[in-house]
Amino acid sequence: MINLKKGILFAALFSSLFFISCSNDDDDDDLVGNWIKKSAFDGPARSSATSFVIGDYAYVVGGYTGDVYLKDLWVYNSNGDYWEQKADFGGIGRSSASSFSLNEKGYVGLGYDGTNKLKDFYQYDPSANSWTQKTDFAGTARYAAVGFQVGGKAYFGTGYDGNYLKDFYQYDDQANTWTLVNGFSGNKRRNATVFTIADKAYLVTGVNNGVYQEDFWEFDPATDVWTRKRDIDKDTDDDYSYNDDYAIVRSNASSFSMNGLGYVVGGENIKTVWEYNPSTDLWTERTPMEGATRTDAVGFAINNRGFYMLGRIGSTYFDDAWEFKPLDEQSDDDN
C-alpha cells in the first residue's frame, strides 16, 4: 500500500511538472517577434563597444576582446548587409564608452582603458573618414554612462567614476562646449540604456551598488524636464497590478526604437525582449533573442530596423549580428 501511494504521488508530481513545462513552452510560443541572423561583424569578437547611426549606416567603435582594449571603427551597411573598416578612433582604445550622432557627425567619449576612467571626446566625420578631438567632457571621467541625441540636442549622463552617478551634460557642437543640465530625481546608476521616440528620450534599467534599478524616466529636451513613468518592476502586493509579471529589470542591456515603440534586449544573464508603448506607458514581452545569452552587446536602429550584436558571456566573446522583426512570427528555420 505504501509503495502504491508513492507511485501515485510520483505520477501526480511528474504530471504537474510536465504540465508546467508545457505551459511555459506554450507561453514562449505565444510571444511575437522573430530574429534573423545577419552578416557577422568583420572585426574581432568583443564586448562593451559603442555605436552611433548616421543615415543608412551604423558605426561600431572600440570595445574589449578579453585581452585588448580596441580603437577600431567599423561601419555596417544596412542595405547591403556588409561591414567595412574605417579610420581608427582618435583616442586610446577603450571599452564602455558613450556615443551619439548629431548633425551628420558621430561623437564618442568617456570609457575605460584598463587602467584609467576617461573623459576625452572625439568627433567622426564620415565624409572625410577622419576623427577630430573636441573639448573634454565637462563632468568627471567615467565609464558605463549613457549617450543620446534627441530633438537635436545631445547628452551624456549617469555612469561610474568610482561613485555611481546621475548627472547629465548637454553638448553644443557649434560652440564645442558642455553644459550641466537638469538631472532626474531617480537613483544613481551605471550600465543603463536609453532609447528615443518622437523627440523624447527614455532612460531605463541599470545597476546601483549591486541592485537593479526599477524606475523609468522620460526626458523632454524642449522643456529640459524628466518625468517618472511607471516602474518596470512591481511587487504583487502594491497598487500597480498592471505589471505584476514584468521582468524587465537588468543591467548591461541594449535598446533601440522602431515605429514609435521602444525595445530593451538582453543584459546580464538574460535574453528576454520587452517592447514599450509610450501612448499607454505599458510593456509587452516579445520573442527572446535567438542567439546566445550575452551582456555588454550593441543595439541600434537604422530606418526603423532594429539590430543587436556582439557582447560576451563569461570569457566567451561574440561577433554575430541579428535583426529583430517585431511583427513576424518566430521561426526556427530561418537562421
Tab-separated table of N, CA and C in Angstrom, residues 164-321:
chain	number	residue	atom	x	y	z
A	164	TYR	N	28.672	55.891	-8.189
A	164	TYR	CA	27.561	55.837	-9.143
A	164	TYR	C	27.033	57.254	-9.361
A	165	LEU	N	26.603	57.553	-10.598
A	165	LEU	CA	26.304	58.930	-10.993
A	165	LEU	C	24.898	59.067	-11.576
A	166	LYS	N	24.367	60.313	-11.534
A	166	LYS	CA	23.061	60.605	-12.115
A	166	LYS	C	23.027	61.976	-12.794
A	167	ASP	N	24.190	62.609	-12.982
A	167	ASP	CA	24.239	63.930	-13.612
A	167	ASP	C	24.152	63.816	-15.134
A	168	PHE	N	23.738	64.900	-15.787
A	168	PHE	CA	23.644	64.963	-17.248
A	168	PHE	C	24.243	66.263	-17.759
A	169	TYR	N	24.929	66.147	-18.908
A	169	TYR	CA	25.528	67.304	-19.572
A	169	TYR	C	25.093	67.312	-21.034
A	170	GLN	N	24.800	68.521	-21.534
A	170	GLN	CA	24.440	68.689	-22.944
A	170	GLN	C	25.648	69.215	-23.715
A	171	TYR	N	25.836	68.686	-24.927
A	171	TYR	CA	26.928	69.132	-25.788
A	171	TYR	C	26.396	70.029	-26.887
A	172	ASP	N	27.029	71.189	-27.066
A	172	ASP	CA	26.723	72.128	-28.142
A	172	ASP	C	27.811	71.998	-29.196
A	173	ASP	N	27.476	71.440	-30.351
A	173	ASP	CA	28.511	71.191	-31.358
A	173	ASP	C	28.960	72.465	-32.050
A	174	GLN	N	28.135	73.510	-32.044
A	174	GLN	CA	28.549	74.769	-32.664
A	174	GLN	C	29.570	75.504	-31.797
A	175	ALA	N	29.335	75.539	-30.508
A	175	ALA	CA	30.260	76.209	-29.587
A	175	ALA	C	31.340	75.266	-29.069
A	176	ASN	N	31.168	73.951	-29.299
A	176	ASN	CA	32.088	72.937	-28.779
A	176	ASN	C	32.223	73.060	-27.266
A	177	THR	N	31.054	73.108	-26.592
A	177	THR	CA	31.033	73.265	-25.135
A	177	THR	C	30.041	72.276	-24.515
A	178	TRP	N	30.284	71.992	-23.249
A	178	TRP	CA	29.387	71.158	-22.442
A	178	TRP	C	28.711	72.007	-21.376
A	179	THR	N	27.441	71.730	-21.110
A	179	THR	CA	26.698	72.467	-20.093
A	179	THR	C	25.976	71.484	-19.187
A	180	LEU	N	26.139	71.648	-17.879
A	180	LEU	CA	25.396	70.835	-16.917
A	180	LEU	C	23.917	71.183	-17.013
A	181	VAL	N	23.071	70.162	-17.142
A	181	VAL	CA	21.634	70.383	-17.278
A	181	VAL	C	20.894	69.642	-16.167
A	182	ASN	N	19.578	69.802	-16.173
A	182	ASN	CA	18.775	69.185	-15.123
A	182	ASN	C	18.955	67.672	-15.120
A	183	GLY	N	19.260	67.133	-13.977
A	183	GLY	CA	19.276	65.702	-13.820
A	183	GLY	C	17.873	65.204	-13.513
A	184	PHE	N	17.745	63.905	-13.282
A	184	PHE	CA	16.453	63.365	-12.911
A	184	PHE	C	16.502	62.970	-11.438
A	185	SER	N	15.339	62.805	-10.834
A	185	SER	CA	15.297	62.566	-9.389
A	185	SER	C	15.340	61.077	-9.041
A	186	GLY	N	15.714	60.257	-10.016
A	186	GLY	CA	15.852	58.833	-9.759
A	186	GLY	C	17.191	58.505	-9.135
A	187	ASN	N	17.453	57.224	-8.997
A	187	ASN	CA	18.684	56.772	-8.370
A	187	ASN	C	19.877	56.906	-9.301
A	188	LYS	N	21.058	57.010	-8.696
A	188	LYS	CA	22.295	56.912	-9.459
A	188	LYS	C	22.374	55.532	-10.101
A	189	ARG	N	23.173	55.437	-11.188
A	189	ARG	CA	23.298	54.128	-11.820
A	189	ARG	C	24.399	54.120	-12.870
A	190	ARG	N	24.811	52.937	-13.230
A	190	ARG	CA	25.648	52.724	-14.399
A	190	ARG	C	25.018	51.597	-15.218
A	191	ASN	N	25.499	51.433	-16.449
A	191	ASN	CA	25.020	50.368	-17.332
A	191	ASN	C	23.507	50.421	-17.556
A	192	ALA	N	22.964	51.635	-17.615
A	192	ALA	CA	21.577	51.828	-18.042
A	192	ALA	C	21.532	51.848	-19.567
A	193	THR	N	20.345	52.044	-20.120
A	193	THR	CA	20.210	52.186	-21.567
A	193	THR	C	19.155	53.238	-21.870
A	194	VAL	N	19.260	53.857	-23.037
A	194	VAL	CA	18.334	54.908	-23.464
A	194	VAL	C	17.867	54.617	-24.880
A	195	PHE	N	16.555	54.764	-25.128
A	195	PHE	CA	16.032	54.778	-26.489
A	195	PHE	C	15.216	56.047	-26.667
A	196	THR	N	15.003	56.475	-27.901
A	196	THR	CA	14.288	57.719	-28.178
A	196	THR	C	13.075	57.437	-29.060
A	197	ILE	N	11.979	58.140	-28.755
A	197	ILE	CA	10.749	58.036	-29.533
A	197	ILE	C	10.148	59.432	-29.640
A	198	ALA	N	9.933	59.896	-30.874
A	198	ALA	CA	9.214	61.154	-31.115
A	198	ALA	C	9.727	62.309	-30.253
A	199	ASP	N	11.020	62.561	-30.351
A	199	ASP	CA	11.648	63.673	-29.647
A	199	ASP	C	11.566	63.582	-28.130
A	200	LYS	N	11.437	62.373	-27.611
A	200	LYS	CA	11.555	62.128	-26.178
A	200	LYS	C	12.578	61.007	-25.979
A	201	ALA	N	13.314	61.087	-24.900
A	201	ALA	CA	14.270	60.034	-24.552
A	201	ALA	C	13.754	59.262	-23.345
A	202	TYR	N	14.038	57.956	-23.317
A	202	TYR	CA	13.562	57.089	-22.246
A	202	TYR	C	14.744	56.363	-21.625
A	203	LEU	N	14.978	56.636	-20.353
A	203	LEU	CA	16.086	56.058	-19.597
A	203	LEU	C	15.556	54.917	-18.737
A	204	VAL	N	16.191	53.742	-18.840
A	204	VAL	CA	15.656	52.571	-18.167
A	204	VAL	C	16.774	51.610	-17.787
A	205	THR	N	16.530	50.793	-16.797
A	205	THR	CA	17.416	49.743	-16.277
A	205	THR	C	18.685	50.342	-15.649
A	206	GLY	N	19.697	49.494	-15.461
A	206	GLY	CA	20.935	49.899	-14.819
A	206	GLY	C	21.058	49.334	-13.412
A	207	VAL	N	22.218	49.572	-12.814
A	207	VAL	CA	22.517	48.992	-11.508
A	207	VAL	C	23.159	50.050	-10.618
A	208	ASN	N	22.859	49.976	-9.320
A	208	ASN	CA	23.459	50.844	-8.314
A	208	ASN	C	23.813	49.983	-7.110
A	209	ASN	N	25.111	49.874	-6.841
A	209	ASN	CA	25.577	49.093	-5.694
A	209	ASN	C	24.996	47.686	-5.676
A	210	GLY	N	24.993	47.053	-6.848
A	210	GLY	CA	24.552	45.680	-6.950
A	210	GLY	C	23.054	45.490	-7.040
A	211	VAL	N	22.290	46.581	-7.034
A	211	VAL	CA	20.828	46.497	-7.081
A	211	VAL	C	20.326	46.995	-8.431
A	212	TYR	N	19.574	46.161	-9.142
A	212	TYR	CA	18.974	46.579	-10.404
A	212	TYR	C	17.914	47.650	-10.140
A	213	GLN	N	17.913	48.677	-10.980
A	213	GLN	CA	17.029	49.810	-10.771
A	213	GLN	C	15.676	49.609	-11.456
A	214	GLU	N	14.602	49.955	-10.744
A	214	GLU	CA	13.248	49.729	-11.219
A	214	GLU	C	12.591	50.982	-11.794
A	215	ASP	N	13.153	52.158	-11.539
A	215	ASP	CA	12.500	53.383	-12.002
A	215	ASP	C	12.745	53.600	-13.492
A	216	PHE	N	11.849	54.323	-14.130
A	216	PHE	CA	11.824	54.503	-15.577
A	216	PHE	C	11.441	55.950	-15.863
A	217	TRP	N	12.227	56.614	-16.744
A	217	TRP	CA	12.111	58.067	-16.893
A	217	TRP	C	12.002	58.480	-18.357
A	218	GLU	N	11.193	59.509	-18.576
A	218	GLU	CA	11.055	60.142	-19.892
A	218	GLU	C	11.648	61.544	-19.826
A	219	PHE	N	12.459	61.889	-20.829
A	219	PHE	CA	13.082	63.212	-20.874
A	219	PHE	C	12.591	63.981	-22.093
A	220	ASP	N	12.161	65.228	-21.862
A	220	ASP	CA	11.697	66.114	-22.928
A	220	ASP	C	12.724	67.221	-23.107
A	221	PRO	N	13.479	67.215	-24.216
A	221	PRO	CA	14.518	68.233	-24.392
A	221	PRO	C	13.955	69.634	-24.615
A	222	ALA	N	12.694	69.729	-25.032
A	222	ALA	CA	12.087	71.041	-25.259
A	222	ALA	C	11.884	71.799	-23.955
A	223	THR	N	11.639	71.065	-22.875
A	223	THR	CA	11.414	71.696	-21.574
A	223	THR	C	12.523	71.394	-20.572
A	224	ASP	N	13.425	70.494	-20.946
A	224	ASP	CA	14.512	70.079	-20.061
A	224	ASP	C	13.962	69.444	-18.783
A	225	VAL	N	12.874	68.689	-18.931
A	225	VAL	CA	12.193	68.103	-17.778
A	225	VAL	C	12.191	66.578	-17.882
A	226	TRP	N	12.492	65.924	-16.741
A	226	TRP	CA	12.386	64.468	-16.606
A	226	TRP	C	11.069	64.129	-15.923
A	227	THR	N	10.342	63.164	-16.481
A	227	THR	CA	9.074	62.724	-15.905
A	227	THR	C	9.158	61.238	-15.590
A	228	ARG	N	8.797	60.883	-14.368
A	228	ARG	CA	8.841	59.474	-13.998
A	228	ARG	C	7.634	58.739	-14.574
A	229	LYS	N	7.900	57.646	-15.243
A	229	LYS	CA	6.853	56.794	-15.786
A	229	LYS	C	6.642	55.609	-14.844
A	230	ARG	N	5.765	54.687	-15.227
A	230	ARG	CA	5.537	53.526	-14.383
A	230	ARG	C	6.818	52.711	-14.221
A	231	ASP	N	7.073	52.251	-13.021
A	231	ASP	CA	8.261	51.438	-12.765
A	231	ASP	C	8.223	50.155	-13.602
A	232	ILE	N	9.404	49.611	-13.853
A	232	ILE	CA	9.493	48.414	-14.704
A	232	ILE	C	9.450	47.116	-13.910
A	233	ASP	N	9.258	47.217	-12.603
A	233	ASP	CA	9.058	46.017	-11.797
A	233	ASP	C	8.301	46.428	-10.546
A	234	LYS	N	7.261	45.667	-10.208
A	234	LYS	CA	6.471	45.982	-9.020
A	234	LYS	C	6.158	44.716	-8.241
A	235	ASP	N	6.030	44.847	-6.931
A	235	ASP	CA	5.622	43.724	-6.093
A	235	ASP	C	4.129	43.463	-6.272
A	236	THR	N	3.737	42.225	-6.054
A	236	THR	CA	2.333	41.866	-6.274
A	236	THR	C	1.418	42.393	-5.184
A	237	ASP	N	1.981	42.915	-4.090
A	237	ASP	CA	1.126	43.372	-3.009
A	237	ASP	C	0.927	44.885	-3.011
A	238	ASP	N	1.289	45.560	-4.121
A	238	ASP	CA	1.072	47.003	-4.173
A	238	ASP	C	-0.117	47.323	-5.072
A	239	ASP	N	-0.255	48.582	-5.392
A	239	ASP	CA	-1.429	49.027	-6.155
A	239	ASP	C	-1.220	48.987	-7.655
A	240	TYR	N	-0.105	48.437	-8.117
A	240	TYR	CA	0.217	48.503	-9.540
A	240	TYR	C	0.167	47.115	-10.164
A	241	SER	N	-0.989	46.508	-10.136
A	241	SER	CA	-1.125	45.133	-10.623
A	241	SER	C	-0.957	45.042	-12.135
A	242	TYR	N	-0.909	46.208	-12.818
A	242	TYR	CA	-0.740	46.188	-14.266
A	242	TYR	C	0.544	45.503	-14.693
A	243	ASN	N	1.554	45.485	-13.855
A	243	ASN	CA	2.824	44.893	-14.279
A	243	ASN	C	3.385	43.932	-13.236
A	244	ASP	N	2.509	43.167	-12.592
A	244	ASP	CA	2.991	42.177	-11.633
A	244	ASP	C	3.933	41.168	-12.278
A	245	ASP	N	3.747	40.903	-13.566
A	245	ASP	CA	4.542	39.879	-14.242
A	245	ASP	C	5.754	40.447	-14.980
A	246	TYR	N	5.979	41.754	-14.862
A	246	TYR	CA	7.115	42.348	-15.555
A	246	TYR	C	8.420	41.758	-15.029
A	247	ALA	N	9.353	41.542	-15.929
A	247	ALA	CA	10.691	41.074	-15.556
A	247	ALA	C	11.711	41.815	-16.402
A	248	ILE	N	11.640	43.144	-16.351
A	248	ILE	CA	12.450	43.992	-17.230
A	248	ILE	C	13.726	44.453	-16.549
A	249	VAL	N	13.750	44.485	-15.216
A	249	VAL	CA	14.930	44.997	-14.513
A	249	VAL	C	16.163	44.185	-14.897
A	250	ARG	N	17.276	44.897	-15.103
A	250	ARG	CA	18.532	44.280	-15.538
A	250	ARG	C	19.587	45.368	-15.687
A	251	SER	N	20.813	44.988	-15.958
A	251	SER	CA	21.854	45.949	-16.328
A	251	SER	C	22.540	45.451	-17.587
A	252	ASN	N	23.330	46.324	-18.202
A	252	ASN	CA	24.092	45.991	-19.409
A	252	ASN	C	23.191	45.550	-20.564
A	253	ALA	N	21.961	46.031	-20.578
A	253	ALA	CA	21.059	45.731	-21.689
A	253	ALA	C	21.352	46.655	-22.865
A	254	SER	N	20.758	46.345	-24.001
A	254	SER	CA	20.811	47.203	-25.184
A	254	SER	C	19.387	47.623	-25.521
A	255	SER	N	19.254	48.669	-26.326
A	255	SER	CA	17.919	49.128	-26.685
A	255	SER	C	17.939	49.821	-28.032
A	256	PHE	N	16.752	49.941	-28.629
A	256	PHE	CA	16.542	50.700	-29.861
A	256	PHE	C	15.058	50.981	-29.959
A	257	SER	N	14.667	51.808	-30.917
A	257	SER	CA	13.253	52.094	-31.147
A	257	SER	C	12.926	51.924	-32.619
A	258	MET	N	11.698	51.449	-32.859
A	258	MET	CA	11.200	51.264	-34.221
A	258	MET	C	9.719	51.595	-34.247
A	259	ASN	N	9.314	52.367	-35.249
A	259	ASN	CA	7.891	52.625	-35.484
A	259	ASN	C	7.146	53.075	-34.229
A	260	GLY	N	7.776	53.975	-33.492
A	260	GLY	CA	7.129	54.571	-32.335
A	260	GLY	C	7.103	53.711	-31.095
A	261	LEU	N	7.855	52.602	-31.077
A	261	LEU	CA	7.919	51.713	-29.929
A	261	LEU	C	9.377	51.498	-29.524
A	262	GLY	N	9.624	51.312	-28.236
A	262	GLY	CA	10.974	51.074	-27.747
A	262	GLY	C	11.185	49.623	-27.403
A	263	TYR	N	12.434	49.154	-27.529
A	263	TYR	CA	12.756	47.754	-27.256
A	263	TYR	C	13.994	47.682	-26.364
A	264	VAL	N	13.887	46.885	-25.299
A	264	VAL	CA	15.019	46.588	-24.425
A	264	VAL	C	15.355	45.110	-24.605
A	265	VAL	N	16.646	44.838	-24.886
A	265	VAL	CA	17.074	43.496	-25.281
A	265	VAL	C	18.224	43.039	-24.386
A	266	GLY	N	18.118	41.812	-23.869
A	266	GLY	CA	19.252	41.171	-23.225
A	266	GLY	C	19.722	41.870	-21.965
A	267	GLY	N	20.969	41.572	-21.597
A	267	GLY	CA	21.569	42.088	-20.386
A	267	GLY	C	22.250	40.973	-19.618
A	268	GLU	N	22.576	41.225	-18.363
A	268	GLU	CA	23.286	40.244	-17.554
A	268	GLU	C	22.482	38.947	-17.424
A	269	ASN	N	23.000	37.872	-18.026
A	269	ASN	CA	22.418	36.526	-17.873
A	269	ASN	C	20.956	36.446	-18.281
A	270	ILE	N	20.573	37.235	-19.275
A	270	ILE	CA	19.173	37.252	-19.687
A	270	ILE	C	19.090	37.593	-21.170
A	271	LYS	N	18.099	37.033	-21.876
A	271	LYS	CA	17.963	37.290	-23.301
A	271	LYS	C	16.543	37.711	-23.676
A	272	THR	N	15.739	38.049	-22.684
A	272	THR	CA	14.368	38.455	-22.972
A	272	THR	C	14.317	39.815	-23.644
A	273	VAL	N	13.195	40.052	-24.318
A	273	VAL	CA	12.965	41.294	-25.067
A	273	VAL	C	11.631	41.887	-24.617
A	274	TRP	N	11.645	43.188	-24.320
A	274	TRP	CA	10.425	43.879	-23.919
A	274	TRP	C	10.198	45.092	-24.802
A	275	GLU	N	8.948	45.291	-25.196
A	275	GLU	CA	8.540	46.382	-26.084
A	275	GLU	C	7.749	47.421	-25.287
A	276	TYR	N	8.112	48.702	-25.444
A	276	TYR	CA	7.448	49.775	-24.705
A	276	TYR	C	6.591	50.621	-25.635
A	277	ASN	N	5.363	50.864	-25.205
A	277	ASN	CA	4.435	51.719	-25.943
A	277	ASN	C	4.243	53.014	-25.157
A	278	PRO	N	4.750	54.152	-25.644
A	278	PRO	CA	4.641	55.393	-24.872
A	278	PRO	C	3.220	55.922	-24.757
A	279	SER	N	2.328	55.516	-25.647
A	279	SER	CA	0.945	56.015	-25.572
A	279	SER	C	0.170	55.383	-24.418
A	280	THR	N	0.583	54.194	-23.982
A	280	THR	CA	-0.077	53.517	-22.856
A	280	THR	C	0.810	53.418	-21.630
A	281	ASP	N	2.108	53.695	-21.787
A	281	ASP	CA	3.084	53.520	-20.718
A	281	ASP	C	3.095	52.082	-20.213
A	282	LEU	N	2.968	51.137	-21.144
A	282	LEU	CA	2.962	49.720	-20.799
A	282	LEU	C	3.972	48.957	-21.651
A	283	TRP	N	4.412	47.816	-21.135
A	283	TRP	CA	5.395	46.971	-21.792
A	283	TRP	C	4.754	45.639	-22.187
A	284	THR	N	5.245	45.081	-23.307
A	284	THR	CA	4.804	43.775	-23.784
A	284	THR	C	6.026	42.916	-24.047
A	285	GLU	N	6.023	41.690	-23.563
A	285	GLU	CA	7.155	40.804	-23.817
A	285	GLU	C	7.101	40.282	-25.240
A	286	ARG	N	8.267	40.232	-25.892
A	286	ARG	CA	8.392	39.714	-27.251
A	286	ARG	C	9.328	38.501	-27.256
A	287	THR	N	9.473	37.886	-28.415
A	287	THR	CA	10.309	36.695	-28.535
A	287	THR	C	11.735	36.977	-28.060
A	288	PRO	N	12.290	36.143	-27.192
A	288	PRO	CA	13.663	36.360	-26.731
A	288	PRO	C	14.655	36.338	-27.891
A	289	MET	N	15.779	36.993	-27.690
A	289	MET	CA	16.858	36.960	-28.663
A	289	MET	C	17.238	35.510	-28.930
A	290	GLU	N	17.379	35.122	-30.201
A	290	GLU	CA	17.550	33.713	-30.568
A	290	GLU	C	19.004	33.248	-30.571
A	291	GLY	N	19.949	34.174	-30.477
A	291	GLY	CA	21.345	33.772	-30.349
A	291	GLY	C	21.671	33.470	-28.894
A	292	ALA	N	22.951	33.378	-28.597
A	292	ALA	CA	23.395	33.064	-27.240
A	292	ALA	C	23.053	34.194	-26.272
A	293	THR	N	22.763	33.823	-25.030
A	293	THR	CA	22.625	34.821	-23.974
A	293	THR	C	23.922	35.609	-23.871
A	294	ARG	N	23.805	36.932	-23.643
A	294	ARG	CA	25.017	37.756	-23.611
A	294	ARG	C	24.779	39.042	-22.856
A	295	THR	N	25.862	39.704	-22.495
A	295	THR	CA	25.831	41.005	-21.856
A	295	THR	C	26.778	41.939	-22.604
A	296	ASP	N	26.668	43.237	-22.348
A	296	ASP	CA	27.560	44.239	-22.955
A	296	ASP	C	27.533	44.171	-24.479
A	297	ALA	N	26.350	43.948	-25.048
A	297	ALA	CA	26.190	43.916	-26.506
A	297	ALA	C	25.910	45.319	-27.034
A	298	VAL	N	25.709	45.423	-28.340
A	298	VAL	CA	25.403	46.683	-29.002
A	298	VAL	C	24.018	46.575	-29.634
A	299	GLY	N	23.199	47.608	-29.457
A	299	GLY	CA	21.897	47.657	-30.104
A	299	GLY	C	21.692	49.008	-30.759
A	300	PHE	N	21.055	49.024	-31.924
A	300	PHE	CA	20.746	50.285	-32.606
A	300	PHE	C	19.652	50.032	-33.630
A	301	ALA	N	19.035	51.107	-34.095
A	301	ALA	CA	18.031	51.026	-35.156
A	301	ALA	C	18.470	51.872	-36.329
A	302	ILE	N	18.241	51.344	-37.539
A	302	ILE	CA	18.508	52.069	-38.778
A	302	ILE	C	17.211	52.090	-39.579
A	303	ASN	N	16.644	53.268	-39.762
A	303	ASN	CA	15.415	53.401	-40.553
A	303	ASN	C	14.344	52.393	-40.117
A	304	ASN	N	14.056	52.389	-38.826
A	304	ASN	CA	13.029	51.515	-38.245
A	304	ASN	C	13.331	50.026	-38.398
A	305	ARG	N	14.611	49.692	-38.409
A	305	ARG	CA	15.049	48.302	-38.362
A	305	ARG	C	15.987	48.153	-37.162
A	306	GLY	N	15.674	47.195	-36.275
A	306	GLY	CA	16.434	47.044	-35.051
A	306	GLY	C	17.487	45.954	-35.145
A	307	PHE	N	18.690	46.238	-34.644
A	307	PHE	CA	19.817	45.316	-34.714
A	307	PHE	C	20.446	45.146	-33.329
A	308	TYR	N	21.003	43.937	-33.113
A	308	TYR	CA	21.604	43.583	-31.829
A	308	TYR	C	22.783	42.658	-32.120
A	309	MET	N	23.947	42.928	-31.495
A	309	MET	CA	25.152	42.186	-31.894
A	309	MET	C	26.248	42.273	-30.844
A	310	LEU	N	27.285	41.441	-31.062
A	310	LEU	CA	28.488	41.410	-30.236
A	310	LEU	C	28.141	41.026	-28.797
A	311	GLY	N	28.981	41.402	-27.817
A	311	GLY	CA	28.753	41.064	-26.424
A	311	GLY	C	29.544	39.840	-25.980
A	312	ARG	N	29.272	39.392	-24.777
A	312	ARG	CA	30.008	38.267	-24.206
A	312	ARG	C	29.143	37.541	-23.183
A	313	ILE	N	29.558	36.317	-22.871
A	313	ILE	CA	29.079	35.624	-21.689
A	313	ILE	C	30.296	35.005	-21.028
A	314	GLY	N	30.587	35.415	-19.803
A	314	GLY	CA	31.825	34.995	-19.159
A	314	GLY	C	33.018	35.456	-19.973
A	315	SER	N	33.882	34.512	-20.340
A	315	SER	CA	35.072	34.839	-21.133
A	315	SER	C	34.890	34.528	-22.616
A	316	THR	N	33.664	34.235	-23.026
A	316	THR	CA	33.370	33.985	-24.440
A	316	THR	C	32.829	35.252	-25.077
A	317	TYR	N	33.472	35.692	-26.161
A	317	TYR	CA	33.101	36.935	-26.836
A	317	TYR	C	32.482	36.618	-28.195
A	318	PHE	N	31.514	37.438	-28.607
A	318	PHE	CA	30.725	37.149	-29.800
A	318	PHE	C	30.964	38.161	-30.911
A	319	ASP	N	30.792	37.680	-32.165
A	319	ASP	CA	30.884	38.566	-33.328
A	319	ASP	C	29.654	38.420	-34.230
A	320	ASP	N	28.596	37.789	-33.717
A	320	ASP	CA	27.399	37.612	-34.529
A	320	ASP	C	26.519	38.857	-34.476
A	321	ALA	N	25.647	38.993	-35.477
A	321	ALA	CA	24.751	40.146	-35.589
A	321	ALA	C	23.360	39.653	-35.953
